[in-house]
Coordinates of C-alpha atoms in Angstrom, one line a residue:
Chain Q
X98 CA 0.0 0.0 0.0
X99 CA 1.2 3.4 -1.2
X100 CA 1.8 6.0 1.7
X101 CA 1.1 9.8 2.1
X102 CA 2.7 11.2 -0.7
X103 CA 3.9 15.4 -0.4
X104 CA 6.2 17.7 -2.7
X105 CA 8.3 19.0 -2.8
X106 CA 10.5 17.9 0.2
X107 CA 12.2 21.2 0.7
X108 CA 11.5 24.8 -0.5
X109 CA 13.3 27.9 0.8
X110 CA 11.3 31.1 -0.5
X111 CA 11.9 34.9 0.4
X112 CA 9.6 36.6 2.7
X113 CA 6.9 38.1 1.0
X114 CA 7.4 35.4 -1.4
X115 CA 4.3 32.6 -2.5
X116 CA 4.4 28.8 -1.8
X117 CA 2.3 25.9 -2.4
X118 CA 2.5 22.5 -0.8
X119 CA 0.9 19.4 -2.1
X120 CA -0.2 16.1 -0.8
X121 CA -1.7 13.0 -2.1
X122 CA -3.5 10.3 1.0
X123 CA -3.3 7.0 1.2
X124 CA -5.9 5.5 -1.6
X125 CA -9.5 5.5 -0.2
X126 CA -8.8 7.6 3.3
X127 CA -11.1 10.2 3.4
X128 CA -9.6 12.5 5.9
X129 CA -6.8 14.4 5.3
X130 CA -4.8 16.8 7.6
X131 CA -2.2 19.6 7.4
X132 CA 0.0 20.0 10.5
X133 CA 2.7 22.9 11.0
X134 CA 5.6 21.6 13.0
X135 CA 8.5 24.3 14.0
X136 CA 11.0 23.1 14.8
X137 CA 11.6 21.7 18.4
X138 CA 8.2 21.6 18.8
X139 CA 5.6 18.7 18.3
X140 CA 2.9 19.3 15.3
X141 CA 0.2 21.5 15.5
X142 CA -2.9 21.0 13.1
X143 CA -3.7 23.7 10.3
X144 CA -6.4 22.4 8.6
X145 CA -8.5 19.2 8.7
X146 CA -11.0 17.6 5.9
X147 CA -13.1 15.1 5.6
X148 CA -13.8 14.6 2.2
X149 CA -13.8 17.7 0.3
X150 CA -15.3 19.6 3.4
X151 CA -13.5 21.6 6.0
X152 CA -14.2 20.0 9.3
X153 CA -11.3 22.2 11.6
X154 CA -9.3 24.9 10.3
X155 CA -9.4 27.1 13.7
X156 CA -6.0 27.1 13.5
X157 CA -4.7 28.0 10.1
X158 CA -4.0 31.8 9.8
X159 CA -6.4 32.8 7.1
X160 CA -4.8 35.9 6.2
X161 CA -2.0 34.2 4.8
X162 CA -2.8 30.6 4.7
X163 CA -5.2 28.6 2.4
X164 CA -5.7 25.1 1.8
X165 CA -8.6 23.1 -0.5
X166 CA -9.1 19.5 -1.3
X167 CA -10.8 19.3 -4.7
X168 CA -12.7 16.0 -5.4
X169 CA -11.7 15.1 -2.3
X170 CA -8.8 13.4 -2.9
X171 CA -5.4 15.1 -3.3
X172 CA -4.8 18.4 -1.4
X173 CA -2.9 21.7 -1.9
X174 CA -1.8 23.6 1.0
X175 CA -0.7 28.0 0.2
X176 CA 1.1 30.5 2.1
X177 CA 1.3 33.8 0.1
X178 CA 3.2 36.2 1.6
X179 CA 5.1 34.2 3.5
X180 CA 6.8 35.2 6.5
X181 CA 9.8 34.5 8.5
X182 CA 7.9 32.8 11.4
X183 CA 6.4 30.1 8.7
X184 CA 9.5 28.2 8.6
X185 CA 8.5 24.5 8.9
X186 CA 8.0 21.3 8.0
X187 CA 4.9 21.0 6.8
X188 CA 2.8 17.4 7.7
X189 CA 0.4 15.9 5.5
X190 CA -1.6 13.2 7.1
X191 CA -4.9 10.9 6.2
X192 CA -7.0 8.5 8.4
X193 CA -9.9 6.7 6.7
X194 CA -13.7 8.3 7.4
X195 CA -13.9 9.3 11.1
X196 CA -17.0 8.5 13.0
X197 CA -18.2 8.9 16.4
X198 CA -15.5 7.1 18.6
X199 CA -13.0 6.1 16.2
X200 CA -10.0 5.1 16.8
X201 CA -8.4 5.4 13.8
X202 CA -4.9 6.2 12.8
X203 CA -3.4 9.0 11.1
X204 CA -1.0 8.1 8.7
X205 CA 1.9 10.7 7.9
X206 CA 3.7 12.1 5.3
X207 CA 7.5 12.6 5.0
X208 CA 6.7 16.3 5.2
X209 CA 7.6 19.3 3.4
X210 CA 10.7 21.6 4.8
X211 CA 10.3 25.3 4.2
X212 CA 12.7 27.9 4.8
X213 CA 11.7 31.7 4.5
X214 CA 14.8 33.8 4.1
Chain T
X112 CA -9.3 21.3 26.8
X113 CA -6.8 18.3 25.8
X114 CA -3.1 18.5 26.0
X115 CA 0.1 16.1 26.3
X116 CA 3.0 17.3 28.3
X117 CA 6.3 15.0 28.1
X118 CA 8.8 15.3 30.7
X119 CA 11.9 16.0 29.3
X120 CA 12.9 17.1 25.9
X121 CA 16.1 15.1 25.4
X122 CA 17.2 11.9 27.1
X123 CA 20.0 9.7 26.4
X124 CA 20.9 6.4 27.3
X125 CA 23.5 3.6 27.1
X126 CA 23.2 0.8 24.2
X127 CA 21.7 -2.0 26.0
X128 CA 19.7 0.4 28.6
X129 CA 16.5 0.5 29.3
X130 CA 14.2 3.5 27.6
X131 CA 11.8 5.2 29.8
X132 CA 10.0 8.0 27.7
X133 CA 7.3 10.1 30.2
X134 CA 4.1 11.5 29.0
X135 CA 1.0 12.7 31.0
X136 CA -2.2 13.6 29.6
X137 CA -5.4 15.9 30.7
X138 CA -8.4 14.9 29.2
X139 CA -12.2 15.3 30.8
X140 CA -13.4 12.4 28.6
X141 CA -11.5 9.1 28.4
X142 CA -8.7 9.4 26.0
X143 CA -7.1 7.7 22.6
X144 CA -3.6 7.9 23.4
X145 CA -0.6 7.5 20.8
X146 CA 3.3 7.2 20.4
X147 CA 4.9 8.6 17.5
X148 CA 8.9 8.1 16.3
X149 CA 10.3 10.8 13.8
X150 CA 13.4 9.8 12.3
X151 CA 15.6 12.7 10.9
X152 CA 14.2 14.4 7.6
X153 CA 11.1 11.7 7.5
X154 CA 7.2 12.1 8.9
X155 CA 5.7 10.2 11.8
X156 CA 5.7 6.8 12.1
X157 CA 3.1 5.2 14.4
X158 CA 4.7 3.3 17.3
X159 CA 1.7 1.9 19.0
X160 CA -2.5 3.7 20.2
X161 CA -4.2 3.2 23.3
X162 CA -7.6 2.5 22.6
X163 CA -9.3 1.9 26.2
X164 CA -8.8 -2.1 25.7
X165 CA -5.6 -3.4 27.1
X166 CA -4.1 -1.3 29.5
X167 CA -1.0 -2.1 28.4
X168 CA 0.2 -1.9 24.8
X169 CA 2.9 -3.2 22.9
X170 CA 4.1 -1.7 19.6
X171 CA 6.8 -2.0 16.9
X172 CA 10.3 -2.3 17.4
X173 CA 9.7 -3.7 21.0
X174 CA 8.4 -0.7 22.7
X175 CA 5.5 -0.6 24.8
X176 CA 3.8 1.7 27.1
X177 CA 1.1 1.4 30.2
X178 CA -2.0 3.3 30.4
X179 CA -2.1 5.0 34.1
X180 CA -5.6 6.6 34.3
X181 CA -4.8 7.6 38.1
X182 CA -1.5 8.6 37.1
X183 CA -3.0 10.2 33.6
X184 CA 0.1 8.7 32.4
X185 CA 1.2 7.1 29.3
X186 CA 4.6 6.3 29.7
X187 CA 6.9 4.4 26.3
X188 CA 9.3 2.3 27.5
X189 CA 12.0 -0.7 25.9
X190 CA 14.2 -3.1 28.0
X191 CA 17.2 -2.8 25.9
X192 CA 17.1 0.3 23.8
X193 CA 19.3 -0.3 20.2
X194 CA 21.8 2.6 17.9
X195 CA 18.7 2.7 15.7
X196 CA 16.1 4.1 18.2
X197 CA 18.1 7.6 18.5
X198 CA 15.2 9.6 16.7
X199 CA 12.4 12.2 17.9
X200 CA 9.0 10.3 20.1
X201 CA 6.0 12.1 20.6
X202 CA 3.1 11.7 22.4
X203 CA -0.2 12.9 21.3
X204 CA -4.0 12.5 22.6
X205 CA -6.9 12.1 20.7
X206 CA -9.8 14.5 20.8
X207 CA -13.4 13.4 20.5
X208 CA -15.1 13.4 17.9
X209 CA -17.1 16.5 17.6
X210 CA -13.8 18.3 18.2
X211 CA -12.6 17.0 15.0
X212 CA -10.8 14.3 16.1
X213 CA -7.0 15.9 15.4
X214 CA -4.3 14.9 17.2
X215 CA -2.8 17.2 20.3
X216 CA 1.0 16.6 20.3
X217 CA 3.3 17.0 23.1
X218 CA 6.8 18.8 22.5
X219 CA 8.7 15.7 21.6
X220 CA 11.6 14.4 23.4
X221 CA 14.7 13.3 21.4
X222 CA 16.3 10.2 22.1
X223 CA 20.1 9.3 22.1
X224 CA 21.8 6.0 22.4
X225 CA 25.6 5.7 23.4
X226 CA 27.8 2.7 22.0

């Protein structure tokens, strides 16, 4: 079974500059996650789907950020204008459907490493 | 409001040693607990989940960790750790569902083993 795929693997952008992240689940999972983790610190969700809909994105900062998930299968994640304070590796994660009570497991990417200059 | 703390943000040990990794949990509802490893420049890889059967679960690569719910502790720990398990463990709890289910990770704690 294919995992989570992501590209590219590493970026490094000027401030100010745009950037786009994308991710591809694990065939058939129909939740998929974007997690920010800076570094020394643990992740820290962005943006959650199920499906093609937005189920949390309380954390992702809106005036900068923006993420969609068209058809409901691969995703893109955008920063534009990046800042200094977005340097990250960038998470992509799936989990088949969640339901009341499950358990399931979120299955992670290799991540995307950005470096604002 | 969920959230993992792990004592500790680097330990190290001997080749041979044992590995004892802390985590503690707050939670108001009973909790899905989980172990991640993150090897340098790769994602998370799943180590082992508490899902409120066995009190004590065992995972890959011989580690295993014991669900305290009077200690809200979920502790990873191998007898004899190995050069290979030098890498980054989190913890993270589950929250319910209509909280979206994400995952609440601790801060990590990195791992190093001696020769």
């Amino acid at each position: 079974e294919a995992g989570v795929a992501q590209s590219p693997r590493y970026k490094i952008i000027e401030k100010r500059q745009s950037v786009a992240f994308w991710c591809n689940p694990i065939s058939g999972h129909a939740t998929l996650y974007w997690y920010q983790q800076i570094l020394g610190q643990g992740p820290k969700l962005l943006i959650q789907f199920q499906n093609n809909g937005v189920v949390d994105d309380s954390q992702l900062p809106k005036d900068r950020f923006s993420a969609e998930r068209l058809k409901g299968v691969d995703s893109t994640l955008k920063i534009q204008p990046a800042k200094l304070e977005d340097s990250a590796v960038y998470l992509c994660a799936s989990s088949q459907e969640l339901t009341s009570g499950s358990e399931e497991t979120q299955y992670f990417g290799p991540g995307t490493r950005l470096l604002v200059l | 409001a969920q959230s993992v703390t792990q004592l500790g943000s680097h330990v190290s040990v001997s080749e041979g040693a044992l590995v004892l990794l802390r985590c503690n949990y707050s939670s108001s509802v009973p909790p899905y607990l989980f172990w991640y490893v993150q090897y340098p420049n790769q994602g998370l890889q799943l180590l082992l989940k508490y899902t409120s059967a066995a009190t004590l679960v065992k995972g890959i690569n011989g580690f295993e960790a014991e669900f305290k719910k009077s200690e809200t502790s979920f502790h990873l720990t191998k007898p004899s750790a190995h050069m290979r398990d030098a890498a980054e463990y989190f913890c993270a709890v589950r929250t319910i569902y209509n909280q979206g289910g994400k995952l609440i990770f601790g801060q990590g704690t990195e791992l190093s083993v001696k020769p």
